[in-house]
Amino acid sequence: MPDQSAVKAALAAQKIETPSWAYGNSGTRFKVFAQQGVPRDPQEKLADAAQVHAFTGVAPTVALHIPWDRVDDYSALAKYAQDHGVKLGAINSNTFQDDDYKLGSICHPDAGVRRKALDHLLECVDIMDATGSRDLKLWFADGTNYPGQDDLRGRQDRLAEGLAEVYQRLGDGQRMLLEYKFFEPAFYATDVPDWGTAYAHCLKLGEKAQVVVDTGHHAPGTNIEFIVATLLRENKLGGFDFNSRFYADDDLMVGAADPFQLFRIMYEVVRGGGYTSDIAFMLDQCHNIEAKIPAIIRSVMNVQEATAKALLVDREALAVAQREGDVLEANAVLMDAYNTDVRPLLAEVREEMGLDPDPIAAYRRSGWQQHITAERVGGTQAGWGA
Amino acid sequence: MPDQSAVKAALAAQKIETPSWAYGNSGTRFKVFAQQGVPRDPQEKLADAAQVHAFTGVAPTVALHIPWDRVDDYSALAKYAQDHGVKLGAINSNTFQDDDYKLGSICHPDAGVRRKALDHLLECVDIMDATGSRDLKLWFADGTNYPGQDDLRGRQDRLAEGLAEVYQRLGDGQRMLLEYKFFEPAFYATDVPDWGTAYAHCLKLGEKAQVVVDTGHHAPGTNIEFIVATLLRENKLGGFDFNSRFYADDDLMVGAADPFQLFRIMYEVVRGGGYTSDIAFMLDQCHNIEAKIPAIIRSVMNVQEATAKALLVDREALAVAQREGDVLEANAVLMDAYNTDVRPLLAEVREEMGLDPDPIAAYRRSGWQQHITAERVGGTQAGWGA
Amino acid sequence: MPDQSAVKAALAAQKIETPSWAYGNSGTRFKVFAQQGVPRDPQEKLADAAQVHAFTGVAPTVALHIPWDRVDDYSALAKYAQDHGVKLGAINSNTFQDDDYKLGSICHPDAGVRRKALDHLLECVDIMDATGSRDLKLWFADGTNYPGQDDLRGRQDRLAEGLAEVYQRLGDGQRMLLEYKFFEPAFYATDVPDWGTAYAHCLKLGEKAQVVVDTGHHAPGTNIEFIVATLLRENKLGGFDFNSRFYADDDLMVGAADPFQLFRIMYEVVRGGGYTSDIAFMLDQCHNIEAKIPAIIRSVMNVQEATAKALLVDREALAVAQREGDVLEANAVLMDAYNTDVRPLLAEVREEMGLDPDPIAAYRRSGWQQHITAERVGGTQAGWGA
Amino acid sequence: MPDQSAVKAALAAQKIETPSWAYGNSGTRFKVFAQQGVPRDPQEKLADAAQVHAFTGVAPTVALHIPWDRVDDYSALAKYAQDHGVKLGAINSNTFQDDDYKLGSICHPDAGVRRKALDHLLECVDIMDATGSRDLKLWFADGTNYPGQDDLRGRQDRLAEGLAEVYQRLGDGQRMLLEYKFFEPAFYATDVPDWGTAYAHCLKLGEKAQVVVDTGHHAPGTNIEFIVATLLRENKLGGFDFNSRFYADDDLMVGAADPFQLFRIMYEVVRGGGYTSDIAFMLDQCHNIEAKIPAIIRSVMNVQEATAKALLVDREALAVAQREGDVLEANAVLMDAYNTDVRPLLAEVREEMGLDPDPIAAYRRSGWQQHITAERVGGTQAGWGA
């Protein structure tokens, strides 16, 4: 059995990055429902993220999205974050909300649009220099809606060329995290649709290029933990965008749709040595109908619970059963950890960290929600289009 | 072999309803790309729809969407349509874009919200009285994003109650078309997720309640033509919302993703006697990146081509092969019709109708696109949120 | 909070039917791997099933499959079961393993084959009379592999006609449970592919006809608990065939692939009043690579655990949160029950029933496996083709 | 527009390999329906394959499956083939039908089983030496049914080790074609589940290792032509196993389920230069209910028709429309080729090759079916388990 104190130490050391955009409004193509108290600028997003960290103790960094979080002075923004107890994390590019990107960005048939997109990506690296961020997270909405619309292979050539230019610009200690997505917003072909495509590009780019796994970006039935295990084995797993899905890229709270899958993913992370490496554990969610800050707190807690269960797997007993080909016993060893109620253990970890054992209740008692509802009146709420 | 002149007569008599909203802007949750010349009011949508009918000859009616197409005087709107050579068609309700509907409309836990939604639906019947529309098309975005969020069964009770009230309001010759959808915008449970649910409700409501099949609203792998055949057998098929999908509810041009499936659907319509009945053939598409009017013309043509192939199936030869259990021959008879190039036949049909045999080319030559691009400057382009 | 003693009483009263065929060999189309000690006749299957009941206390009946379990004297077989502490349960028909059924059974284009299939179904009712079984479970492999192969609608007519004849034959207290399946072994169209089709047929047949939900028989992403809730609301849920799937009809141990889904299903059963009704909880699994008897014990335990969690849901608190539209709190109430480790509670229940708290360990200690491995030498092991 | 005579020449030069096992019996896990006249040994399979080539002119080679086609003297078998007008093609290994392979073959936890599997693979290369086959096609049924059953990553290590040993054994001019499959017969994790995994292994092995795309081995919604384009771009596409699917690995006749997809795949092959390279076009199908030889002839014809349409695409016009971002026109150019009835063109090609323009009719007239039905009486029909 795993050593309890080691498990607790590992849990106390966990770091989960929350995304600035999850604090703003989001929705579906049908409707964006506004919520009270939503941030109106990057600073207010950071202030909310700081609350999540304050109550969970494991969410010390905040991912930015450019241009949604564009400011004049990134050093000042970093200072602002620090003053609130958090740090700036990954920089996320956006090459899908400008009218020029209707048919793509760095895969666009027109060289001028490609140049514009590349300049944006290079600007993101400039921002990384200013914020001290390690990771440039690239997700491309590029793709086509109709067969024949563009040349599938030609788009790969343009993609490779664009990525290479950005890769060259990366400084020491900086990484490129390339995200793949099965579909949406492109509905016929997506230019980076699967881990294989992302992996093939990263392999050619070099060590600083890594694949990021968004748990909502797969075809139905895909075994995500297999991909995690494989990318770890290939030293090409850069990080996660955590969220949940029942159907497509639903962007629900991580652990809400299939907590057993999340556990299996975290088990492969632990087993593959990824828990103590440079892998970035990030959330990427849309809280369309639920209160945003407590939803993010809950999401962080869900990742913690899955992690705790993964750490509790009796790996020696598992290895024995696997070696002996005892299918039922091997499965039982894994399920024993999953079926454990780890909430008391995590409550202990929090108390040892000087936190309230129940982050949701503590947040609710804190009055922050009432505070921001009262304070944040007027202005324009942040959202995907902000 | 089917009689060619009968096939041509059937094709000339086809009626495909185009939706007012397809002429306006649409997009994904990531971005709505605006297009030049997009209508700014219901009249301009009708004017565009009239172009589609002018060049195809088989798109004589236009579906309205309330409140997007709300006007003060529906008789005047009907007159406007008539003056342009088209008629008003089905009335589509909208209970998903008001802030009150965040957790549902007629299935909402709060009675006040349910009342508001019902009042809207009743208003739609009022509008039908004014426009002379036969069909009230109901699609509900109602559902839940998280397990436990609401009571699945209680929502069905509320749904049944609401539908019954609307049904009572229908006049003679009016119908309720209930649409189902697998998911989106709800990501855990949808209150009318499949044909079985729509069918069960319609059955209890009575003869005026019919199921509408949106070809993009099914789980992966669903055999849609089976549903069509079954609903026809049950006298519960009210109509279609045609579009295409590769993944989810992609709302691409009908026939663009799987023309063979469209043919199979149309074959079941013909075989089940649905072609000459009251079944409504409607488009429901989003032309996010392609030019809207020619995309709708193309869509109408795609339905025509699938219909032509379906009508060309040698049903006698098929019945013989089926009866004899000759799998390959039966399949070959069906494929023989599908593999036929029906474009020359449709060109003939158009010429006999006094139309240009090539509607796309004729539209391009007409100058309408240049006309609306020049004329429709200023104002607010119509869109889903308009 | 639910009353613990009531929960324990409910758990002690649970009844899960195990299928005779799960004790025999099974496999994929690629290979059937034989196991040692596998039963060679119906009696040996019953003896194994009696072990499952002896160690779990909640598996008192055994489903038979005709012709796999055909015997000369069913009264003697019932007596044999009783002597071993179990009873005979549902009778399952088989109209898919005779060469005549290549193109279907009661939907076959040839009247002679349909007659043969119907005679078999009527024989099954005769057997029910002899065994005292309540339920006739009908699953049809009927369908087509190629578009055009047969007439989709005509097959529905034949299906309705056949079911009606069998329905008429049912005696008082006997039921027909109609099972649907998304696909396999038919690969284009299946004649009862979804709950809607099964429901429509059962509705016309009458009260004795009920739908059975096999948890592995749905399209990817289908919300099964919604179907359960809907069928319960319609009084048309007859029972379950429990198993697990990651991809298609994988027939893995129930609860092995998505324990959270199983919990949600059981919650809807409890919420809809199905737990104390006549709903049949049956397993239908294939233990292709794992030891069969302990796999079935584990499966029974998995259903118990999901049931315990479902019974532990604080329904009052849930109703409050749902009524208030508190998405996060409502979800949290449900998850609180799911996250509870119910194994200690079930251990208590077992001890109060006079059973070993750990059925798997107790079975392993019992020596039964060694006994049957030694005894059951020679003869032909039972399997799907036996 | 493409030059018609060049298109015809390309079609006349096409080579499609048929698989020996498709001439034998096959079925689902529920039932294998026997057919009359089915071959009883490898020679009779070759004789049937020779008929397919005789009537189509484009099926000159036959893939073998070891041990199903094991003979004492492979040179004699090759001679037998040649005498019948065909040649031996790829050698397919089988490491899934021995009792030892219950938990895997070269990924098995036990070194002894891995050795056995490897020895079989090496034997297959010996057979290649004897038959003069170029390609060793490797498909592994390896995988696990339950989470925890075995170590996902450890299995990859074993896979890599095993593949490397086989790769070393390959002679000059010999290739290893590694096939991936989404699932089945493993139902939780498959050891080579996607093109990315196959690609990553092939990349490390070297130039002789290539990926093979079985069109039925993907997750729902997967864009197969994208994978084809990508693998061609990476010089890692070794060949195809053609077949059709509506749901899982249905192994229906290629082109039967989605002829438009097959066309798109063939278009990417042509566009990527794969048509004139060393890519192997193989069928891998199961004719469970339809007559086998005409089904294979039909399958060959379906590939020809898709190829003809792909060759007819006006690539210059397409490139112009793509460059200009004219979505509708680019799509229309592609669809114009797809909508063409290429059967007359192929009839011409056949006549110029000295063949009957209608291979199915010619086969039926030939009397071969009656001949084999009468001759092949007694003995054991070949099948997957033979």
PDB file of C-alpha atoms in Angstrom, chain C residues 46 50 60 75-88 131:
ATOM      1  CA  LEU C  46     -27.471 -23.855 -12.184  1.00  0.00           C
ATOM      2  CA  ALA C  50     -26.262 -21.279  -6.908  1.00  0.00           C
ATOM      3  CA  PRO C  60     -31.859 -16.074  -6.356  1.00  0.00           C
ATOM      4  CA  SER C  75     -40.155 -29.474 -13.900  1.00  0.00           C
ATOM      5  CA  ALA C  76     -37.208 -31.619 -12.986  1.00  0.00           C
ATOM      6  CA  LEU C  77     -34.888 -28.781 -13.874  1.00  0.00           C
ATOM      7  CA  ALA C  78     -36.893 -26.406 -11.687  1.00  0.00           C
ATOM      8  CA  LYS C  79     -36.696 -28.962  -8.890  1.00  0.00           C
ATOM      9  CA  TYR C  80     -32.951 -29.266  -9.420  1.00  0.00           C
ATOM     10  CA  ALA C  81     -32.596 -25.506  -9.135  1.00  0.00           C
ATOM     11  CA  GLN C  82     -34.684 -25.402  -5.986  1.00  0.00           C
ATOM     12  CA  ASP C  83     -32.592 -28.144  -4.426  1.00  0.00           C
ATOM     13  CA  HIS C  84     -29.565 -25.972  -5.036  1.00  0.00           C
ATOM     14  CA  GLY C  85     -31.177 -22.888  -3.543  1.00  0.00           C
ATOM     15  CA  VAL C  86     -32.119 -20.991  -6.686  1.00  0.00           C
ATOM     16  CA  LYS C  87     -35.100 -20.700  -9.004  1.00  0.00           C
ATOM     17  CA  LEU C  88     -35.549 -20.561 -12.736  1.00  0.00           C
ATOM     18  CA  THR C 131     -40.922 -23.645 -15.300  1.00  0.00           C
TER      19      THR C 131
END
